[in-house]
Amino acid sequence: MSEAIADTGAEAPLKNTPLHELHVELGAKMVPFAGYDMPVQYKDGVLTEHLHTRQAAGLFDVSHMGQAFLTGPDHETVARAMEKLVPGDVLVLEPGSTRYTLLLNEKGGIRDDLMITRMAGAENDGKLFLVVNAACKDADFAHIAANMPAGVTLSVLADRALIALQGPKAAAAMAELAPQTADQAFMTVNETDIDGAACLVSRSGYTGEDGFEISVPADKVEALTRKLLSDERVKPIGLGARDSLRLEAGLCLYGHDLDEDTTPIEGALTWTISKRRRAEDEFPGAEIVLGQITNGVSRKRIGILPEGKAPAREGTDITDMDGNKIGVVTSGGYGPSVGGPIAMGYVETDFAKDGTPLQLVVRGKARPARVAKMPFVEKRFYRGK
Amino acid sequence: MSDIRFTDQHEWVRVEGDVATIGISNYAQEQLGDVVFVELPETGKTLAAGDEAAVVESVKAASEVYAPVSGEVVEVNGALEDEPGGVNEDAMGNGWFVKLKLSDTSELDKLMDEAAYKEFCDGLD
């Protein structure tokens, strides 16, 4: 048998998150990921962990991700400074609400995807909370810091951990420790104490399920994690299931489904650019991106359902029914909740319509598939009362 | 009792008469995790030792299963196509992949016996 493919590691010594010892104690299989030694799975394995998250609640350590505050004199100043780098509407964000957006380069290519929250409270006017991908965080923060005007400052929160609690029972489990989070709506953030730890609780996630991402002081995260895990509905979930969960939810993995040579329009993320931002024309690569909105793109990100049982992994060639190459799979595998193979990838725009028949060339053999709507599973976000 | 041999790639081969049954070891199925897809060769196909005999996929990744010995495929375990989890349940028994009609029994001598394989796996952990 050949070795299973390992995640790419960094050359430098691996870093640990504040939960490293707990992962080892829980029997996790640790692998290098974005420069960190991270749990890919625990004892139950990827399949069971995935299904548990969809049925109950899964707890993920995502402390490798980058967290920062961007602060300035008032919201408008900070928002407008940030909007020089992203096409998302930061200005109209309500206090306490979050937006998914993209750091773009001058060609309109995606440097990273990120979450931006406008902090609530009068004392927090002019304060944004940023969460970026682990593999990009150093470059992102350097880029943001270098592009801020005088008076707007980036402070990286290196002393904070980040955990995610996801699944249909996440809210109930969370309410045991923090009843104040129960009615919090999707894509909002609350600054609140949980069990003596000053937390930033975001109702969001990367699984398609209801749940939370909780920013916790590094020295308090192990105690909070142990408390959450003492709830029998909550189990620790590794990066393996995190990947299959996000793929079923149709969510992009940066560096795979999105990169510096892909624009938001090609990436089917046009919805992240508001009318005002289109009209203002003031984000990196705006000319290219807005031109693509008007004139269309030559390739587009789509969901793919293989017709047989064979998974089509990242890098699999996509052809038309005559065998001409029309694209490539950027994420693919087995969807445990779907009960079969699923994928996403890029195809020439003529083939991007739902239901279009395609072929996937797996191990030299063309296999039938079709373009499918994403998500592959129903999203179950909590929109509030 | 039939004689069982192992490769350093974690395949096993059990010989009865001139037919060799091939599978992956219990160690291998544990390392892979839940098997979600198995692809088997056509019967009648001739494999040389080291050729790709089958493919086994977990949620995370695909791995090849190599023929430990040379021969012609006389039977495949079609049950795995519907129930790939059978590999996890009984890797050394009902989770077998293919049966080969041996073309060169001397190839078996190059493989590890059970004790040597156990020692080999212990050295990997």
Short mmCIF file of C-alpha atoms in Angstrom, two decimals:
data_model
loop_
_atom_site.label_atom_id
_atom_site.label_comp_id
_atom_site.label_asym_id
_atom_site.label_seq_id
_atom_site.Cartn_x
_atom_site.Cartn_y
_atom_site.Cartn_z
CA MET A 1 0.00 0.00 0.00
CA SER A 2 1.16 3.51 -0.65
CA GLU A 3 1.34 5.98 2.18
CA ALA A 4 -1.75 8.10 2.72
CA ILE A 5 -1.17 11.66 1.60
CA ALA A 6 -0.06 13.87 4.47
CA ASP A 7 -0.86 17.54 4.76
CA THR A 8 1.91 19.84 3.71
CA GLY A 9 4.06 20.91 6.61
CA ALA A 10 6.38 23.82 7.08
CA GLU A 11 10.16 23.46 7.08
CA ALA A 12 10.43 25.38 10.35
CA PRO A 13 9.80 23.60 13.67
CA LEU A 14 6.08 23.12 14.24
CA LYS A 15 4.23 25.41 16.59
CA ASN A 16 1.72 24.18 19.14
CA THR A 17 -1.63 25.67 20.04
CA PRO A 18 -2.49 26.12 23.75
CA LEU A 19 -4.59 22.93 23.47
CA HIS A 20 -1.74 20.72 22.20
CA GLU A 21 -1.36 18.70 25.41
CA LEU A 22 -5.10 18.11 25.57
CA HIS A 23 -5.16 16.81 21.98
CA VAL A 24 -2.43 14.31 22.80
CA GLU A 25 -4.21 13.30 26.02
CA LEU A 26 -7.42 12.72 24.02
CA GLY A 27 -5.56 10.36 21.68
CA ALA A 28 -5.44 12.64 18.65
CA LYS A 29 -3.37 11.75 15.62
CA MET A 30 -1.26 14.86 15.13
CA VAL A 31 -0.14 16.14 11.71
CA PRO A 32 1.62 19.26 10.47
CA PHE A 33 -0.82 21.87 9.18
CA ALA A 34 0.02 25.49 8.32
CA GLY A 35 3.11 25.35 10.52
CA TYR A 36 1.27 23.89 13.52
CA ASP A 37 1.12 20.39 14.97
CA MET A 38 -2.64 19.84 14.74
CA PRO A 39 -5.11 17.02 15.44
CA VAL A 40 -6.29 15.49 12.15
CA GLN A 41 -8.55 13.07 14.01
CA TYR A 42 -9.18 11.65 17.46
CA LYS A 43 -9.89 8.02 18.38
CA ASP A 44 -13.31 7.83 16.71
CA GLY A 45 -11.94 8.69 13.27
CA VAL A 46 -12.95 11.19 10.58
CA LEU A 47 -16.23 9.54 9.53
CA THR A 48 -17.66 9.24 13.06
CA GLU A 49 -16.46 12.71 14.00
CA HIS A 50 -18.10 14.20 10.90
CA LEU A 51 -21.43 12.50 11.57
CA HIS A 52 -21.31 13.39 15.26
CA THR A 53 -20.96 17.07 14.36
CA ARG A 54 -24.02 16.87 12.10
CA GLN A 55 -26.04 15.03 14.78
CA ALA A 56 -24.88 16.61 18.05
CA ALA A 57 -21.94 18.96 18.60
CA GLY A 58 -18.28 18.96 17.66
CA LEU A 59 -15.50 20.95 19.28
CA PHE A 60 -12.62 22.11 17.06
CA ASP A 61 -9.33 23.75 17.96
CA VAL A 62 -8.75 26.47 15.38
CA SER A 63 -6.23 28.43 17.44
CA HIS A 64 -3.80 28.30 14.52
CA MET A 65 -5.93 30.92 12.78
CA GLY A 66 -4.94 34.57 13.01
CA GLN A 67 -6.85 37.02 15.21
CA ALA A 68 -6.34 40.76 15.37
CA PHE A 69 -7.98 44.04 16.28
CA LEU A 70 -7.85 46.96 13.90
CA THR A 71 -8.44 50.16 15.83
CA GLY A 72 -8.80 53.81 14.95
CA PRO A 73 -10.60 56.98 15.99
CA ASP A 74 -14.07 55.94 14.84
CA HIS A 75 -15.86 53.27 12.80
CA GLU A 76 -16.00 55.22 9.58
CA THR A 77 -12.24 55.88 9.53
CA VAL A 78 -11.32 52.26 10.27
CA ALA A 79 -13.97 50.81 7.95
CA ARG A 80 -12.91 52.99 5.03
CA ALA A 81 -9.24 52.09 5.62
CA MET A 82 -10.10 48.38 5.58
CA GLU A 83 -12.28 48.79 2.50
CA LYS A 84 -9.14 49.84 0.60
CA LEU A 85 -8.07 46.18 0.89
CA VAL A 86 -11.34 44.22 0.65
CA PRO A 87 -14.43 44.44 -1.60
CA GLY A 88 -16.84 43.72 1.28
CA ASP A 89 -19.06 46.36 2.82
CA VAL A 90 -17.39 47.08 6.16
CA LEU A 91 -18.87 50.56 6.55
CA VAL A 92 -22.50 49.44 6.87
CA LEU A 93 -21.74 46.73 9.43
CA GLU A 94 -23.95 47.06 12.49
CA PRO A 95 -22.14 47.03 15.85
CA GLY A 96 -21.61 43.38 16.82
CA SER A 97 -22.08 41.97 13.34
CA THR A 98 -19.71 40.03 11.13
CA ARG A 99 -19.00 39.91 7.42
CA TYR A 100 -17.17 37.37 5.26
CA THR A 101 -14.89 39.11 2.79
CA LEU A 102 -11.66 38.81 0.82
CA LEU A 103 -8.26 40.45 0.84
CA LEU A 104 -7.55 41.15 -2.83
CA ASN A 105 -4.35 41.83 -4.77
CA GLU A 106 -3.96 44.39 -7.55
CA LYS A 107 -5.18 41.87 -10.15
CA GLY A 108 -8.32 41.21 -8.14
CA GLY A 109 -6.87 37.83 -7.07
CA ILE A 110 -7.65 36.58 -3.60
CA ARG A 111 -4.83 36.91 -1.03
CA ASP A 112 -7.01 35.35 1.69
CA ASP A 113 -10.59 35.10 2.88
CA LEU A 114 -11.45 36.47 6.31
CA MET A 115 -14.12 37.43 8.81
CA ILE A 116 -14.47 41.07 9.86
CA THR A 117 -16.56 42.02 12.89
CA ARG A 118 -17.50 45.51 14.01
CA MET A 119 -17.13 45.39 17.78
CA ALA A 120 -20.19 46.50 19.75
CA GLY A 121 -20.30 49.04 22.56
CA ALA A 122 -19.56 52.77 22.68
CA GLU A 123 -16.06 52.10 24.10
CA ASN A 124 -15.33 49.98 21.02
CA ASP A 125 -16.19 52.56 18.36
CA GLY A 126 -13.53 52.28 15.68
CA LYS A 127 -12.57 48.68 16.50
CA LEU A 128 -12.76 45.77 14.06
CA PHE A 129 -12.05 42.15 14.95
CA LEU A 130 -10.36 40.18 12.16
CA VAL A 131 -9.99 36.41 11.81
CA VAL A 132 -7.79 35.16 8.96
CA ASN A 133 -6.41 31.82 7.77
CA ALA A 134 -3.46 30.24 9.57
CA ALA A 135 -1.32 29.74 6.48
CA CYS A 136 -1.76 33.39 5.42
CA LYS A 137 -1.81 35.18 8.75
CA ASP A 138 1.73 36.58 8.82
CA ALA A 139 1.45 37.87 5.25
CA ASP A 140 -2.09 39.19 5.83
CA PHE A 141 -1.21 41.09 8.96
CA ALA A 142 1.94 42.58 7.41
CA HIS A 143 -0.10 43.63 4.38
CA ILE A 144 -2.89 45.18 6.43
CA ALA A 145 -0.52 46.98 8.82
CA ALA A 146 1.49 48.39 5.92
CA ASN A 147 -1.61 49.83 4.28
CA MET A 148 -3.29 51.60 7.18
CA PRO A 149 -3.29 55.39 7.48
CA ALA A 150 -1.85 57.13 10.54
CA GLY A 151 -4.10 56.59 13.55
CA VAL A 152 -5.36 53.15 12.47
CA THR A 153 -3.44 50.36 14.19
CA LEU A 154 -3.37 46.60 13.83
CA SER A 155 -2.80 44.59 17.00
CA VAL A 156 -2.30 40.86 16.51
CA LEU A 157 -3.91 38.80 19.27
CA ALA A 158 -1.19 36.17 19.66
CA ASP A 159 -2.27 35.39 23.22
CA ARG A 160 -5.77 34.29 22.26
CA ALA A 161 -6.90 30.79 21.34
CA LEU A 162 -9.87 30.05 19.08
CA ILE A 163 -12.24 27.12 19.43
CA ALA A 164 -15.34 26.27 17.42
CA LEU A 165 -18.41 24.49 18.74
CA GLN A 166 -20.55 23.31 15.83
CA GLY A 167 -23.67 21.23 15.33
CA PRO A 168 -27.41 21.14 16.06
CA LYS A 169 -26.74 20.70 19.79
CA ALA A 170 -23.98 23.33 19.98
CA ALA A 171 -26.35 26.05 21.20
CA ALA A 172 -27.78 23.89 23.97
CA ALA A 173 -24.33 22.80 25.12
CA MET A 174 -23.10 26.39 25.00
CA ALA A 175 -26.12 27.64 26.94
CA GLU A 176 -25.13 25.45 29.90
CA LEU A 177 -22.01 27.58 30.36
CA ALA A 178 -23.13 30.83 28.74
CA PRO A 179 -26.93 31.24 28.66
CA GLN A 180 -26.41 34.76 27.30
CA THR A 181 -25.35 33.25 23.93
CA ALA A 182 -28.58 31.31 23.32
CA ASP A 183 -30.38 33.99 21.32
CA GLN A 184 -27.35 35.37 19.55
CA ALA A 185 -27.99 35.46 15.80
CA PHE A 186 -25.83 34.05 13.00
CA MET A 187 -22.90 36.32 12.04
CA THR A 188 -22.92 38.36 15.24
CA VAL A 189 -20.29 38.64 17.98
CA ASN A 190 -20.76 39.08 21.72
CA GLU A 191 -18.06 40.11 24.15
CA THR A 192 -18.88 38.07 27.20
CA ASP A 193 -17.38 36.23 30.18
CA ILE A 194 -17.66 32.48 30.17
CA ASP A 195 -16.59 30.73 33.32
CA GLY A 196 -14.31 33.63 34.23
CA ALA A 197 -12.72 33.94 30.79
CA ALA A 198 -13.19 37.12 28.75
CA CYS A 199 -14.42 35.67 25.46
CA LEU A 200 -15.46 36.91 22.06
CA VAL A 201 -18.29 34.65 21.01
CA SER A 202 -19.15 34.61 17.32
CA ARG A 203 -22.21 32.76 16.01
CA SER A 204 -20.59 31.36 12.90
CA GLY A 205 -18.51 28.48 11.71
CA TYR A 206 -17.19 26.40 8.88
CA THR A 207 -19.43 23.34 8.86
CA GLY A 208 -22.82 24.55 7.57
CA GLU A 209 -24.22 23.89 11.05
CA ASP A 210 -25.35 26.27 13.74
CA GLY A 211 -22.60 26.99 16.23
CA PHE A 212 -20.01 29.30 17.65
CA GLU A 213 -16.42 30.34 17.27
CA ILE A 214 -15.06 31.39 20.63
CA SER A 215 -11.96 33.52 21.05
CA VAL A 216 -10.52 32.76 24.50
CA PRO A 217 -7.40 33.99 26.35
CA ALA A 218 -4.76 31.30 25.76
CA ASP A 219 -4.34 30.57 29.48
CA LYS A 220 -8.08 29.97 29.92
CA VAL A 221 -8.84 27.89 26.85
CA GLU A 222 -7.95 24.47 28.21
CA ALA A 223 -10.28 24.80 31.19
CA LEU A 224 -13.13 26.03 28.98
CA THR A 225 -12.52 23.27 26.43
CA ARG A 226 -12.54 20.59 29.14
CA LYS A 227 -15.83 22.00 30.47
CA LEU A 228 -17.42 21.91 27.01
CA LEU A 229 -16.13 18.37 26.44
CA SER A 230 -17.59 17.21 29.74
CA ASP A 231 -21.01 17.66 28.11
CA GLU A 232 -21.82 14.27 26.61
CA ARG A 233 -23.22 15.94 23.46
CA VAL A 234 -19.81 17.44 22.67
CA LYS A 235 -16.90 15.52 21.17
CA PRO A 236 -13.51 16.73 19.94
CA ILE A 237 -13.27 16.86 16.14
CA GLY A 238 -10.09 16.96 14.08
CA LEU A 239 -9.11 18.78 10.91
CA GLY A 240 -10.05 15.75 8.78
CA ALA A 241 -13.73 16.09 9.58
CA ARG A 242 -13.47 19.88 9.51
CA ASP A 243 -12.49 19.54 5.85
CA SER A 244 -15.26 17.09 4.90
CA LEU A 245 -17.83 19.19 6.80
CA ARG A 246 -16.87 22.43 5.04
CA LEU A 247 -16.82 20.71 1.64
CA GLU A 248 -20.35 19.40 2.16
CA ALA A 249 -21.33 22.95 3.15
CA GLY A 250 -19.82 24.25 -0.12
CA LEU A 251 -17.35 26.47 1.71
CA CYS A 252 -13.98 27.33 0.17
CA LEU A 253 -10.63 26.27 1.56
CA TYR A 254 -8.09 29.00 0.86
CA GLY A 255 -5.05 27.81 -1.08
CA HIS A 256 -7.16 25.11 -2.72
CA ASP A 257 -10.46 26.58 -3.91
CA LEU A 258 -9.28 30.19 -3.83
CA ASP A 259 -5.86 31.69 -4.55
CA GLU A 260 -3.96 34.74 -5.78
CA ASP A 261 -4.86 33.96 -9.41
CA THR A 262 -8.58 33.62 -8.76
CA THR A 263 -10.97 36.55 -8.49
CA PRO A 264 -14.15 36.69 -6.38
CA ILE A 265 -16.20 36.46 -9.58
CA GLU A 266 -14.45 33.30 -10.79
CA GLY A 267 -14.75 31.97 -7.23
CA ALA A 268 -18.56 32.44 -7.28
CA LEU A 269 -18.24 34.95 -4.44
CA THR A 270 -19.81 37.90 -6.28
CA TRP A 271 -22.39 38.05 -3.47
CA THR A 272 -19.66 39.33 -1.13
CA ILE A 273 -19.43 42.62 -3.09
CA SER A 274 -22.25 45.02 -2.26
CA LYS A 275 -23.85 47.53 -4.63
CA ARG A 276 -22.13 50.42 -2.92
CA ARG A 277 -18.70 48.80 -3.19
CA ARG A 278 -19.29 48.11 -6.89
CA ALA A 279 -20.34 51.69 -7.46
CA GLU A 280 -17.43 53.16 -5.47
CA ASP A 281 -14.86 51.19 -7.43
CA GLU A 282 -12.21 51.52 -4.68
CA PHE A 283 -10.79 48.12 -3.82
CA PRO A 284 -7.67 46.37 -5.18
CA GLY A 285 -8.19 45.06 -8.69
CA ALA A 286 -11.59 46.79 -8.88
CA GLU A 287 -11.27 47.45 -12.60
CA ILE A 288 -10.72 43.76 -13.36
CA VAL A 289 -13.30 42.48 -10.88
CA LEU A 290 -16.02 44.93 -11.94
CA GLY A 291 -15.22 44.21 -15.59
CA GLN A 292 -15.82 40.53 -14.88
CA ILE A 293 -19.17 41.30 -13.24
CA THR A 294 -20.21 43.13 -16.42
CA ASN A 295 -18.60 40.95 -19.08
CA GLY A 296 -18.47 37.56 -17.40
CA VAL A 297 -15.57 35.24 -16.63
CA SER A 298 -14.00 32.40 -18.58
CA ARG A 299 -14.04 29.93 -15.65
CA LYS A 300 -16.14 29.54 -12.58
CA ARG A 301 -16.24 27.62 -9.31
CA ILE A 302 -18.94 24.94 -9.22
CA GLY A 303 -20.09 22.00 -7.12
CA ILE A 304 -19.71 18.54 -8.64
CA LEU A 305 -21.53 15.30 -7.89
CA PRO A 306 -19.72 12.25 -9.25
CA GLU A 307 -22.25 9.65 -10.40
CA GLY A 308 -20.42 6.55 -9.22
CA LYS A 309 -18.83 5.92 -5.88
CA ALA A 310 -15.27 6.90 -6.70
CA PRO A 311 -14.12 10.09 -4.95
CA ALA A 312 -12.36 12.62 -7.22
CA ARG A 313 -9.60 14.32 -5.26
CA GLU A 314 -8.01 17.76 -5.64
CA GLY A 315 -6.18 17.99 -8.97
CA THR A 316 -8.50 15.64 -10.86
CA ASP A 317 -9.00 16.78 -14.47
CA ILE A 318 -12.54 17.66 -15.54
CA THR A 319 -13.48 17.04 -19.19
CA ASP A 320 -16.54 17.54 -21.33
CA MET A 321 -18.39 14.47 -22.65
CA ASP A 322 -15.98 14.36 -25.61
CA GLY A 323 -12.95 14.19 -23.35
CA ASN A 324 -11.71 17.77 -23.82
CA LYS A 325 -10.26 19.20 -20.61
CA ILE A 326 -12.49 21.98 -19.29
CA GLY A 327 -11.34 22.32 -15.71
CA VAL A 328 -9.94 20.85 -12.53
CA VAL A 329 -11.18 19.70 -9.13
CA THR A 330 -9.91 21.93 -6.30
CA SER A 331 -11.47 20.03 -3.35
CA GLY A 332 -12.91 16.57 -3.49
CA GLY A 333 -13.54 13.52 -1.43
CA TYR A 334 -16.22 11.57 0.33
CA GLY A 335 -19.11 13.36 2.02
CA PRO A 336 -20.10 11.27 5.03
CA SER A 337 -23.53 12.94 5.39
CA VAL A 338 -24.13 12.85 1.63
CA GLY A 339 -23.08 9.20 1.69
CA GLY A 340 -21.02 9.47 -1.46
CA PRO A 341 -18.36 11.42 -3.29
CA ILE A 342 -18.60 15.22 -3.63
CA ALA A 343 -16.27 17.81 -5.12
CA MET A 344 -15.83 21.42 -6.09
CA GLY A 345 -13.71 22.82 -8.83
CA TYR A 346 -13.39 25.26 -11.69
CA VAL A 347 -14.78 24.74 -15.21
CA GLU A 348 -15.09 26.84 -18.33
CA THR A 349 -18.16 29.02 -17.85
CA ASP A 350 -20.10 27.29 -20.66
CA PHE A 351 -20.13 24.17 -18.49
CA ALA A 352 -20.96 25.83 -15.16
CA LYS A 353 -24.75 25.49 -15.29
CA ASP A 354 -26.39 23.17 -12.75
CA GLY A 355 -26.95 19.71 -14.11
CA THR A 356 -24.36 19.95 -16.90
CA PRO A 357 -22.85 16.50 -17.49
CA LEU A 358 -19.08 16.30 -17.08
CA GLN A 359 -16.42 13.65 -16.79
CA LEU A 360 -13.83 13.29 -14.04
CA VAL A 361 -10.60 11.58 -14.97
CA VAL A 362 -9.76 9.45 -11.93
CA ARG A 363 -6.74 7.15 -12.31
CA GLY A 364 -6.83 7.53 -16.08
CA LYS A 365 -10.48 6.59 -16.43
CA ALA A 366 -13.21 9.10 -17.35
CA ARG A 367 -16.13 8.81 -14.95
CA PRO A 368 -19.51 10.52 -15.26
CA ALA A 369 -20.43 13.45 -12.99
CA ARG A 370 -22.63 16.52 -13.10
CA VAL A 371 -22.56 20.11 -11.97
CA ALA A 372 -24.48 20.39 -8.70
CA LYS A 373 -25.76 23.18 -6.50
CA MET A 374 -23.90 23.79 -3.28
CA PRO A 375 -24.21 23.31 -0.37
CA PHE A 376 -24.45 19.53 -0.66
CA VAL A 377 -26.21 19.47 2.71
CA GLU A 378 -28.81 21.87 4.06
CA LYS A 379 -27.40 24.79 6.06
CA ARG A 380 -28.81 25.14 9.53
CA PHE A 381 -27.77 28.57 10.76
CA TYR A 382 -29.54 30.28 13.63
CA ARG A 383 -31.01 33.49 12.25
CA GLY A 384 -32.32 34.67 15.60
CA LYS A 385 -35.83 35.17 16.88
CA MET B 1 -3.16 -23.79 8.47
CA SER B 2 -2.37 -21.69 5.47
CA ASP B 3 0.77 -19.64 5.40
CA ILE B 4 0.41 -15.84 5.63
CA ARG B 5 3.04 -13.38 4.44
CA PHE B 6 3.29 -9.58 4.58
CA THR B 7 4.93 -6.81 2.54
CA ASP B 8 6.56 -3.69 3.95
CA GLN B 9 3.69 -1.81 2.23
CA HIS B 10 1.23 -3.54 4.61
CA GLU B 11 -0.38 -5.98 2.18
CA TRP B 12 -0.87 -9.59 3.26
CA VAL B 13 -1.00 -12.69 1.10
CA ARG B 14 -2.35 -16.07 2.13
CA VAL B 15 -1.68 -19.07 -0.14
CA GLU B 16 -3.88 -22.11 -0.56
CA GLY B 17 -2.80 -24.43 -3.36
CA ASP B 18 -1.76 -22.12 -6.19
CA VAL B 19 -4.17 -19.34 -5.27
CA ALA B 20 -3.03 -16.33 -3.26
CA THR B 21 -5.60 -14.20 -1.42
CA ILE B 22 -4.48 -10.59 -0.95
CA GLY B 23 -5.61 -7.91 1.48
CA ILE B 24 -4.29 -5.10 3.65
CA SER B 25 -3.14 -5.63 7.21
CA ASN B 26 -4.98 -4.68 10.33
CA TYR B 27 -2.25 -2.09 10.96
CA ALA B 28 -2.97 -0.58 7.53
CA GLN B 29 -6.73 -0.36 8.04
CA GLU B 30 -6.17 1.33 11.40
CA GLN B 31 -3.84 3.87 9.81
CA LEU B 32 -6.29 4.55 6.98
CA GLY B 33 -9.35 4.95 9.13
CA ASP B 34 -12.84 4.41 7.77
CA VAL B 35 -12.67 3.01 4.26
CA VAL B 36 -15.31 4.65 2.05
CA PHE B 37 -14.37 3.33 -1.40
CA VAL B 38 -12.59 0.33 -2.87
CA GLU B 39 -11.69 -0.13 -6.52
CA LEU B 40 -10.89 -3.66 -7.66
CA PRO B 41 -9.22 -4.96 -10.83
CA GLU B 42 -10.98 -6.95 -13.56
CA THR B 43 -10.72 -10.72 -13.26
CA GLY B 44 -8.38 -12.12 -15.86
CA LYS B 45 -5.94 -9.24 -15.46
CA THR B 46 -2.31 -10.28 -15.03
CA LEU B 47 -0.36 -8.48 -12.32
CA ALA B 48 3.36 -8.49 -11.66
CA ALA B 49 4.59 -8.22 -8.07
CA GLY B 50 4.52 -4.52 -7.16
CA ASP B 51 1.79 -3.61 -9.67
CA GLU B 52 -1.22 -1.65 -8.46
CA ALA B 53 -3.85 -4.26 -7.65
CA ALA B 54 -6.57 -2.12 -6.08
CA VAL B 55 -7.30 1.30 -4.63
CA VAL B 56 -8.61 1.94 -1.13
CA GLU B 57 -9.90 5.34 -0.04
CA SER B 58 -10.65 6.85 3.34
CA VAL B 59 -12.54 10.13 3.84
CA LYS B 60 -9.20 11.93 3.61
CA ALA B 61 -7.13 10.19 0.97
CA ALA B 62 -6.66 7.50 -1.65
CA SER B 63 -4.02 4.77 -1.34
CA GLU B 64 -2.92 2.05 -3.73
CA VAL B 65 -2.83 -1.62 -2.83
CA TYR B 66 0.07 -3.36 -4.60
CA ALA B 67 0.22 -7.00 -5.63
CA PRO B 68 2.71 -8.70 -3.27
CA VAL B 69 3.25 -11.50 -5.81
CA SER B 70 2.69 -12.01 -9.54
CA GLY B 71 -0.29 -13.80 -11.03
CA GLU B 72 -3.62 -13.66 -12.79
CA VAL B 73 -6.65 -12.20 -11.02
CA VAL B 74 -9.12 -15.09 -10.61
CA GLU B 75 -11.56 -13.50 -8.17
CA VAL B 76 -12.26 -10.09 -6.59
CA ASN B 77 -14.17 -9.34 -3.39
CA GLY B 78 -17.11 -7.52 -4.98
CA ALA B 79 -18.81 -7.22 -1.60
CA LEU B 80 -16.34 -4.44 -0.74
CA GLU B 81 -17.71 -2.28 -3.56
CA ASP B 82 -21.03 -2.04 -1.73
CA GLU B 83 -19.66 -2.28 1.81
CA PRO B 84 -16.13 -0.81 1.79
CA GLY B 85 -16.25 -0.67 5.61
CA GLY B 86 -15.71 -4.46 5.51
CA VAL B 87 -12.00 -3.65 5.19
CA ASN B 88 -12.07 -2.05 8.65
CA GLU B 89 -14.22 -4.76 10.18
CA ASP B 90 -12.14 -7.74 9.10
CA ALA B 91 -9.03 -6.68 7.21
CA MET B 92 -7.33 -10.04 7.60
CA GLY B 93 -10.39 -12.12 6.71
CA ASN B 94 -13.60 -11.10 4.93
CA GLY B 95 -12.03 -7.78 3.95
CA TRP B 96 -9.73 -9.41 1.37
CA PHE B 97 -9.36 -7.66 -2.02
CA VAL B 98 -8.30 -10.09 -4.77
CA LYS B 99 -7.31 -13.69 -5.42
CA LEU B 100 -4.41 -14.36 -7.78
CA LYS B 101 -3.38 -17.55 -9.47
CA LEU B 102 0.30 -17.58 -8.54
CA SER B 103 2.80 -17.57 -11.37
CA ASP B 104 5.97 -17.75 -9.27
CA THR B 105 5.74 -19.22 -5.76
CA SER B 106 9.37 -18.31 -5.05
CA GLU B 107 8.26 -14.65 -4.73
CA LEU B 108 6.67 -15.59 -1.41
CA ASP B 109 10.09 -16.18 0.08
CA LYS B 110 10.91 -12.47 -0.23
CA LEU B 111 7.98 -11.51 2.04
CA MET B 112 7.85 -11.26 5.83
CA ASP B 113 6.25 -13.89 8.01
CA GLU B 114 3.83 -12.83 10.73
CA ALA B 115 6.48 -12.45 13.44
CA ALA B 116 8.77 -10.38 11.21
CA TYR B 117 5.86 -8.16 10.13
CA LYS B 118 4.81 -7.58 13.72
CA GLU B 119 8.34 -6.50 14.56
CA PHE B 120 8.35 -4.26 11.47
CA CYS B 121 5.11 -2.51 12.58
CA ASP B 122 6.34 -2.10 16.16
CA GLY B 123 9.31 -0.23 14.73
CA LEU B 124 7.02 2.20 12.92
CA ASP B 125 5.11 3.50 15.95
#
